[in-house]
CSV table of C-alpha atoms in Angstrom, one decimal:
chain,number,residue,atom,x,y,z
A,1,UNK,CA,7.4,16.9,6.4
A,2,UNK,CA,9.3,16.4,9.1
A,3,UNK,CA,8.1,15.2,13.0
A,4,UNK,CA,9.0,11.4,12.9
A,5,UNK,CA,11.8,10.0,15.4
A,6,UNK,CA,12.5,7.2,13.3
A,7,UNK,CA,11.9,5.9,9.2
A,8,UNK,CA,8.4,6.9,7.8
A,9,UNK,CA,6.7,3.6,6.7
A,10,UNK,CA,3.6,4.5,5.3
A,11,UNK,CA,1.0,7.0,3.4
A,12,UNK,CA,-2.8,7.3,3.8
A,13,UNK,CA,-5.0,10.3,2.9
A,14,UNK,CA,-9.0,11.0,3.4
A,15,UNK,CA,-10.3,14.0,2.7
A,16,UNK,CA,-7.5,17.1,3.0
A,17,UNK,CA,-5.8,14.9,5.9
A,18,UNK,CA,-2.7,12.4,5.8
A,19,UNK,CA,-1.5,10.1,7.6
A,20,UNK,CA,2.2,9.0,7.9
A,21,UNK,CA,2.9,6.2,9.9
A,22,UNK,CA,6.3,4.8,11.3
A,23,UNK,CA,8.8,2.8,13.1
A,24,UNK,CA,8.8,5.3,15.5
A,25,UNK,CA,5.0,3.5,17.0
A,26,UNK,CA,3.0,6.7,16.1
A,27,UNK,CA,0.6,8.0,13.5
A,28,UNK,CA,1.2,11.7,12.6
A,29,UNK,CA,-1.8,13.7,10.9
A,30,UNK,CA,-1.4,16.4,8.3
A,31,UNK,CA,-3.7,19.1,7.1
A,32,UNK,CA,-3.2,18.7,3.0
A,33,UNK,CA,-4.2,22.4,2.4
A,34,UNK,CA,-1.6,23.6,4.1
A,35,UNK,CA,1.1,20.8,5.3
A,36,UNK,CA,0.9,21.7,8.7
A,37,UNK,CA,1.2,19.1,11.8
A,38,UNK,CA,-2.3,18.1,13.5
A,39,UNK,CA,-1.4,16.1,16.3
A,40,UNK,CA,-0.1,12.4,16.6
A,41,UNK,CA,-2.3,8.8,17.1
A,42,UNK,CA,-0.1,6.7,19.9
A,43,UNK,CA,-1.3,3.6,20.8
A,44,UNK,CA,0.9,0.6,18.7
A,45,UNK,CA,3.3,-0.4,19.9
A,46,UNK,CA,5.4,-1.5,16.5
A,47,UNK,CA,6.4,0.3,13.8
A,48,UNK,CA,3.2,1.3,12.4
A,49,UNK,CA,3.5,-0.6,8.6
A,50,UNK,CA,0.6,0.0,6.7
A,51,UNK,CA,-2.8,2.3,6.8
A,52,UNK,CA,-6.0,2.5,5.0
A,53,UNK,CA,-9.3,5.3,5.4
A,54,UNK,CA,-12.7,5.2,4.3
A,55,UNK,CA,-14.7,8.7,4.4
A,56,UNK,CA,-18.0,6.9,4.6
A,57,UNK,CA,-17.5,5.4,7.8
A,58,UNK,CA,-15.5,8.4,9.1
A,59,UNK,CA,-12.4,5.3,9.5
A,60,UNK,CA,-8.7,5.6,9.7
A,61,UNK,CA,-7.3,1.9,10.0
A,62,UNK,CA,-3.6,0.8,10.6
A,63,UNK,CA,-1.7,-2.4,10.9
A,64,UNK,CA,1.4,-2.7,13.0
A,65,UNK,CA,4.7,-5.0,13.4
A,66,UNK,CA,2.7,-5.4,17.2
A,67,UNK,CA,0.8,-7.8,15.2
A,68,UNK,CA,-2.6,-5.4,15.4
A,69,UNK,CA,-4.9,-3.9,13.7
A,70,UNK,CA,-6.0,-0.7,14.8
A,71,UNK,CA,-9.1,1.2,13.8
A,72,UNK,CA,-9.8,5.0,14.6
A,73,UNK,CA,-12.5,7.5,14.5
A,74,UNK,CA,-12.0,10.5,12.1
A,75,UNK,CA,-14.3,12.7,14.4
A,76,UNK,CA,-12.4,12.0,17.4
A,77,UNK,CA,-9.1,11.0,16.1
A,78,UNK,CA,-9.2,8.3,19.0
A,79,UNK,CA,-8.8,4.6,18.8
A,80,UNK,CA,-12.3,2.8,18.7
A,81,UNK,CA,-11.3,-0.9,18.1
A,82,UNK,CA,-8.4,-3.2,18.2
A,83,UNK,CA,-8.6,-6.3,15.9
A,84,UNK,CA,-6.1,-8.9,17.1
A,85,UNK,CA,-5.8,-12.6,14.8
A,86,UNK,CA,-2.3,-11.8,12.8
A,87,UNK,CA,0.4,-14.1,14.4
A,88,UNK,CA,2.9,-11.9,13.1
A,89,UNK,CA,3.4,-8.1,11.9
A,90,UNK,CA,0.8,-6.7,9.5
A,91,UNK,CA,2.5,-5.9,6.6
A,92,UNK,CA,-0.3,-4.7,4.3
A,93,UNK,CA,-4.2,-3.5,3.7
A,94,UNK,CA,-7.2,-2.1,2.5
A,95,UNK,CA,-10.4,-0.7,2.4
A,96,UNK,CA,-12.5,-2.7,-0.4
A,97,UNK,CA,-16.0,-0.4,-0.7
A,98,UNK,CA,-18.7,-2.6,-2.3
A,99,UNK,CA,-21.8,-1.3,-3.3
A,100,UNK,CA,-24.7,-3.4,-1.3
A,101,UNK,CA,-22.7,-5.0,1.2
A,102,UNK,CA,-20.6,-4.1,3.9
A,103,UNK,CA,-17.3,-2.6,3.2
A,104,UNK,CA,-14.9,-4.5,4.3
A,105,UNK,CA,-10.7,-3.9,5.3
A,106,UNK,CA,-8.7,-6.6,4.1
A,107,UNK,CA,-5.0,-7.3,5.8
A,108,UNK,CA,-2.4,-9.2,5.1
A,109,UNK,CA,0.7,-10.6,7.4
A,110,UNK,CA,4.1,-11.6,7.4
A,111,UNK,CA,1.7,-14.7,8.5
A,112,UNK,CA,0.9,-15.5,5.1
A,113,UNK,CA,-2.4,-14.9,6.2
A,114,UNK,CA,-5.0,-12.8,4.2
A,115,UNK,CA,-7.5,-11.7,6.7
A,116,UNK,CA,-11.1,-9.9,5.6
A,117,UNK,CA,-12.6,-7.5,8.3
A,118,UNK,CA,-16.6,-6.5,8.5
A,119,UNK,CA,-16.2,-2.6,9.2
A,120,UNK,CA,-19.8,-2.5,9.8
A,121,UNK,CA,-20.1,-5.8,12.5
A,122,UNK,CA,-16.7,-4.5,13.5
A,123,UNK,CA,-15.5,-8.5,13.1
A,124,UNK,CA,-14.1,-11.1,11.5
A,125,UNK,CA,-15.5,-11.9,8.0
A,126,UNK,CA,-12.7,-14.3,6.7
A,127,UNK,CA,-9.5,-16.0,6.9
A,128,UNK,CA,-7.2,-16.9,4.0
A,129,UNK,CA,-4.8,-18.8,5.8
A,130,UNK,CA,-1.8,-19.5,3.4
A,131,UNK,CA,-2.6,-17.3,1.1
A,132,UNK,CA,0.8,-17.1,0.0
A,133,UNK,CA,4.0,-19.1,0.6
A,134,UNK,CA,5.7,-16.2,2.1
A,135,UNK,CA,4.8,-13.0,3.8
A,136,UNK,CA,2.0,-10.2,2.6
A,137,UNK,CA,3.6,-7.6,1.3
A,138,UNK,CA,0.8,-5.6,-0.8
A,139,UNK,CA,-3.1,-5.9,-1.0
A,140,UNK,CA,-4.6,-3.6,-3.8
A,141,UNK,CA,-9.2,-3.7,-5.3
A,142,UNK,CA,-8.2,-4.5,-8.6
A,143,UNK,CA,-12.2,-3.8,-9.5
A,144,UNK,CA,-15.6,-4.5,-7.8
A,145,UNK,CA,-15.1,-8.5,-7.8
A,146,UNK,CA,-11.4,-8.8,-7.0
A,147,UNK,CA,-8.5,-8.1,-5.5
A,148,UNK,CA,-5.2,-8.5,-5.8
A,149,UNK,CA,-2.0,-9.3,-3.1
A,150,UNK,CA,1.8,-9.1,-4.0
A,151,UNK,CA,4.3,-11.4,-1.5
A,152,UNK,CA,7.7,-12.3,-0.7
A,153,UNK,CA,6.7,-15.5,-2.6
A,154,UNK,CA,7.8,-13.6,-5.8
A,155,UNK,CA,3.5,-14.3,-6.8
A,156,UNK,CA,0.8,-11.3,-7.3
A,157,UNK,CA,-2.8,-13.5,-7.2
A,158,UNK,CA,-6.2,-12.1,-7.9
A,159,UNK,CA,-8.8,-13.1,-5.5
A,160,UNK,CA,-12.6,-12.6,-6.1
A,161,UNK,CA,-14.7,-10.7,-3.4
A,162,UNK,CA,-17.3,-13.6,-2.4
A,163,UNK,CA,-16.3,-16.3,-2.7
A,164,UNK,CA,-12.6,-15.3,-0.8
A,165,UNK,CA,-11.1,-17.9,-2.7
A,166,UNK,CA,-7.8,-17.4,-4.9
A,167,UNK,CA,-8.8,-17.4,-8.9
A,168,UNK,CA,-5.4,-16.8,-10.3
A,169,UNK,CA,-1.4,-16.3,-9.7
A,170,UNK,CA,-0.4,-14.2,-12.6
A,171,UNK,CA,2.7,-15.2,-15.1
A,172,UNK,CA,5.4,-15.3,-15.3
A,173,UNK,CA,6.5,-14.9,-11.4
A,174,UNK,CA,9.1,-12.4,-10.5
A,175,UNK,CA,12.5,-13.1,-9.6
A,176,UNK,CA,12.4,-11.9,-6.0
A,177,UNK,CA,9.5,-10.4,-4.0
A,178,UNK,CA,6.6,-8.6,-4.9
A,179,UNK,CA,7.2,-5.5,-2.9
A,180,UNK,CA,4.2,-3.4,-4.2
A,181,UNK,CA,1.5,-3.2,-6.0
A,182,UNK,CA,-0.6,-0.1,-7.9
A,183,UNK,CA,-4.0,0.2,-10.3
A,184,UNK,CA,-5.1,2.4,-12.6
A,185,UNK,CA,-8.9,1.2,-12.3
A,186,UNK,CA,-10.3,3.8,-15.1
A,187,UNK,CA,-7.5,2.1,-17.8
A,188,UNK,CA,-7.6,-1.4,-16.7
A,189,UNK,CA,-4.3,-1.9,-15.9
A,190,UNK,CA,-2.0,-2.4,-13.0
A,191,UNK,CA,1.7,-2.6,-12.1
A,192,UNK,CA,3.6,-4.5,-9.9
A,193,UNK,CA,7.1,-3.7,-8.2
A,194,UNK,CA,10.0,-6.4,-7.3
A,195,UNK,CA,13.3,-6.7,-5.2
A,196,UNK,CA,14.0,-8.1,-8.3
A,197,UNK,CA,14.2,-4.7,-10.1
A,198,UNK,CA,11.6,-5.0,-12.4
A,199,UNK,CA,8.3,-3.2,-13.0
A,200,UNK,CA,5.6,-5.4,-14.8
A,201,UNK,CA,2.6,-3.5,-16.4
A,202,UNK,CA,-0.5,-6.1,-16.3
A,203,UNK,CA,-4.1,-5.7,-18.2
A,204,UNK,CA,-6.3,-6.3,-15.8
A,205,UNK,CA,-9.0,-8.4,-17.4
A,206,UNK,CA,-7.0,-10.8,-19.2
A,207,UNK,CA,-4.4,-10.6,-16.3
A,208,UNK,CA,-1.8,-11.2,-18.7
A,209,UNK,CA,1.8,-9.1,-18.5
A,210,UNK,CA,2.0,-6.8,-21.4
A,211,UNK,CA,5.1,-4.9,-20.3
A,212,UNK,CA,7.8,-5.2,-18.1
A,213,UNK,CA,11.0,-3.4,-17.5
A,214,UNK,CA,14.7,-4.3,-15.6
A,215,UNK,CA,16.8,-2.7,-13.4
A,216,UNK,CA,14.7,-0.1,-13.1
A,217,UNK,CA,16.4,1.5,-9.9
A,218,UNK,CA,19.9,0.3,-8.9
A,219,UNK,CA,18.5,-1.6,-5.3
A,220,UNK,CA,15.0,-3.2,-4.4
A,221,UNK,CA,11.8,-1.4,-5.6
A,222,UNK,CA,10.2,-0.6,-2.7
A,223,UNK,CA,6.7,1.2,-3.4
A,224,UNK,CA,4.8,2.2,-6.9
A,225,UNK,CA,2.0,4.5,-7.2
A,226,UNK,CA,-0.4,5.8,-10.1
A,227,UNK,CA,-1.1,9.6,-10.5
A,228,UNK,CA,-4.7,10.3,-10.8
A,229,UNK,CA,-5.4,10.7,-14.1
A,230,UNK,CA,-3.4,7.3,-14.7
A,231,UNK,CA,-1.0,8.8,-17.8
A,232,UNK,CA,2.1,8.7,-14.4
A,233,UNK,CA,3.7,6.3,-12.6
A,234,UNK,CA,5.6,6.7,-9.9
A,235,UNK,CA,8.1,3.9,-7.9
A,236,UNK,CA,10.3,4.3,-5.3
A,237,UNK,CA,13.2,2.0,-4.6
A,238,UNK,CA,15.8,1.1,-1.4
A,239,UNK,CA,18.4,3.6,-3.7
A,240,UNK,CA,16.9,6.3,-2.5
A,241,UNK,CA,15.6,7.2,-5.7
A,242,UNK,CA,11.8,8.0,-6.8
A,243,UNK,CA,11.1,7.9,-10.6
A,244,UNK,CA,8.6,9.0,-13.0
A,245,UNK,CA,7.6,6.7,-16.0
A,246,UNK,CA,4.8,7.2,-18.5
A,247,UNK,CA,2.7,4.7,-19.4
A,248,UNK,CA,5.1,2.8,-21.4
A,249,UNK,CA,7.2,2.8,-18.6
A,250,UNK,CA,10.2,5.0,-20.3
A,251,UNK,CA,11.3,7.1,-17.5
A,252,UNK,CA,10.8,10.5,-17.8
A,253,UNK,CA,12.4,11.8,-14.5
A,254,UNK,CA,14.4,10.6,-11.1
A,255,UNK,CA,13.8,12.5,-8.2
A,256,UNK,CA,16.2,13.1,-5.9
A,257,UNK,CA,16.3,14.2,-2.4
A,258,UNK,CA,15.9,11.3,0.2
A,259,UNK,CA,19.1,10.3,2.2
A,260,UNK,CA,17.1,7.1,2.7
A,261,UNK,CA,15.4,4.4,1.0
A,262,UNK,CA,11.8,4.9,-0.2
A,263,UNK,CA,9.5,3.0,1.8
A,264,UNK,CA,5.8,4.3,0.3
A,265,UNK,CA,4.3,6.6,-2.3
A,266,UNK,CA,1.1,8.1,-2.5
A,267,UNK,CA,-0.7,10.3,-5.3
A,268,UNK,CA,-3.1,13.0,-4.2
A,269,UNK,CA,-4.8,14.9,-6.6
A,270,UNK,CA,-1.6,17.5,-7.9
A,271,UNK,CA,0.9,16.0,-5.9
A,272,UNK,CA,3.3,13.3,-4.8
A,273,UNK,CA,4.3,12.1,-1.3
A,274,UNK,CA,7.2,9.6,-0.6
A,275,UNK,CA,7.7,7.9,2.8
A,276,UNK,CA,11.5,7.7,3.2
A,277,UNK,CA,13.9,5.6,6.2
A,278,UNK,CA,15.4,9.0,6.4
A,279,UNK,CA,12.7,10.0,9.2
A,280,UNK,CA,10.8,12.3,6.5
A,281,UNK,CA,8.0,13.0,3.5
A,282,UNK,CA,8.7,15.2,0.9
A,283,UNK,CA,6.4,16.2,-1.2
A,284,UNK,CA,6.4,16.9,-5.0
A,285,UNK,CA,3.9,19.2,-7.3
């Protein structure tokens, strides 16, 4: 998929739509049937770093180096509210839909912030200032009480979902930064990505690391992401390279094909999308 005038920074899909997002200010929308363009969302004006969508609430939201928070109507495709409170670029979020009470969008900033939206009130909920030590690089629902957020810090932490407060940073750290973070809800695990390399498989009640793998691409890992029927998993690294491991992390397959690092992977049903600096998203059955 190519439309972008600069490096394509980030994946969301709702419904048979996608969004791309990237440094080029603009949203670009997709029909997944048939991978033809829709039309374009303007209105940041930053690259456009990270997006999340509810079907519910008919809701397309996306965060932006402009330090915003942008939310948009999937009926009219126009911009309905702007939430402003990140001091710095929005690096990461997402939509956490609880049963009984509102859903809400978390974000998180090179601030260090963690901030927690009310979709419904269309307001502020929360602030987790300091959250980490370093900027927010990934936000993940790890299950109906928690959720978890990767950062620069080298940390991945698991916060519960009333109280807002931190329960846990996970062990051992990583050597570098947390770039990404992905969960297979249905198995219980989940995996985290590193500029260190590494890919760490985690079980998600104990929250204890019960695999983990070097060098796993020759640069930075940049972006993870589980297939549906969780048996797949998929990172993406600044070499350019996207790879396919099975659960035990033993790589099956590299894909090539990207002149450009991999900056974000996303799993739809039968296929793959990866977000690449080389202005485009290829797409893989």
């Amino acid at each position: 998929l190519a439309g972008h005038a600069a490096p394509v920074l980030s994946l969301c899909s709702v419904g048979d739509v996608l969004f791309t997002g990237s440094q080029d200010c603009n949203i670009m929308i997709w029909d997944l049937n048939n991978l033809q363009y829709i039309g374009t969302l303007p209105g940041h004006s930053g690259p456009v770093k990270c997006m999340a969508a509810t079907l519910a609430r008919k809701m397309l939201c996306s965060g932006s180096q402009d330090k915003t928070i942008k939310v948009w109507s999937l009926d009219t495709f126009s911009c309905t509210k702007t939430f402003l409170g990140h001091t710095s670029e929005v690096n990461a979020m997402t939509i956490l839909e609880r049963p009984s009470v509102a859903d809400v969008l978390l974000s998180g900033g090179e601030d260090r912030s963690i901030r927690v939206w009310d979709l419904a009130a269309m307001s502020l909920l929360a602030n987790l200032e300091q959250a980490h030590l370093s900027g927010v690089f990934a936000l993940r629902q790890l299950d109906a009480g928690a959720f978890i957020s990767a950062s620069r810090d080298r940390t991945v932490k698991v916060w519960g979902t009333s109280s807002w407060q931190a329960r846990r940073t996970l062990g051992p750290p990583h050597y570098d930064g947390v770039s990404d973070l992905a969960v297979g809800s249905r198995s219980g695990t989940f995996f985290s990505a590193s500029r260190d390399r590494s890919i760490r498989r985690w079980d998600g009640h104990s929250l204890e690391s019960t695999l983990q793998i070097t060098n796993a691409h020759g640069d930075w890992l940049t972006a993870l992401a589980v297939s549906p029927s969780e048996a797949t998993v998929f990172s993406g690294g600044r070499d350019s390279a996207v790879k396919v491991w099975d659960r035990e992390l033993c790589c099956k397959h590299t894909l090539t094909g990207h002149r450009g690092p991999i900056t974000a992977l996303l799993t739809v049903e039968r296929h793959l999308f990866s977000a690449s600096h080389d202005r485009t998203v290829r797409v893989w059955q």
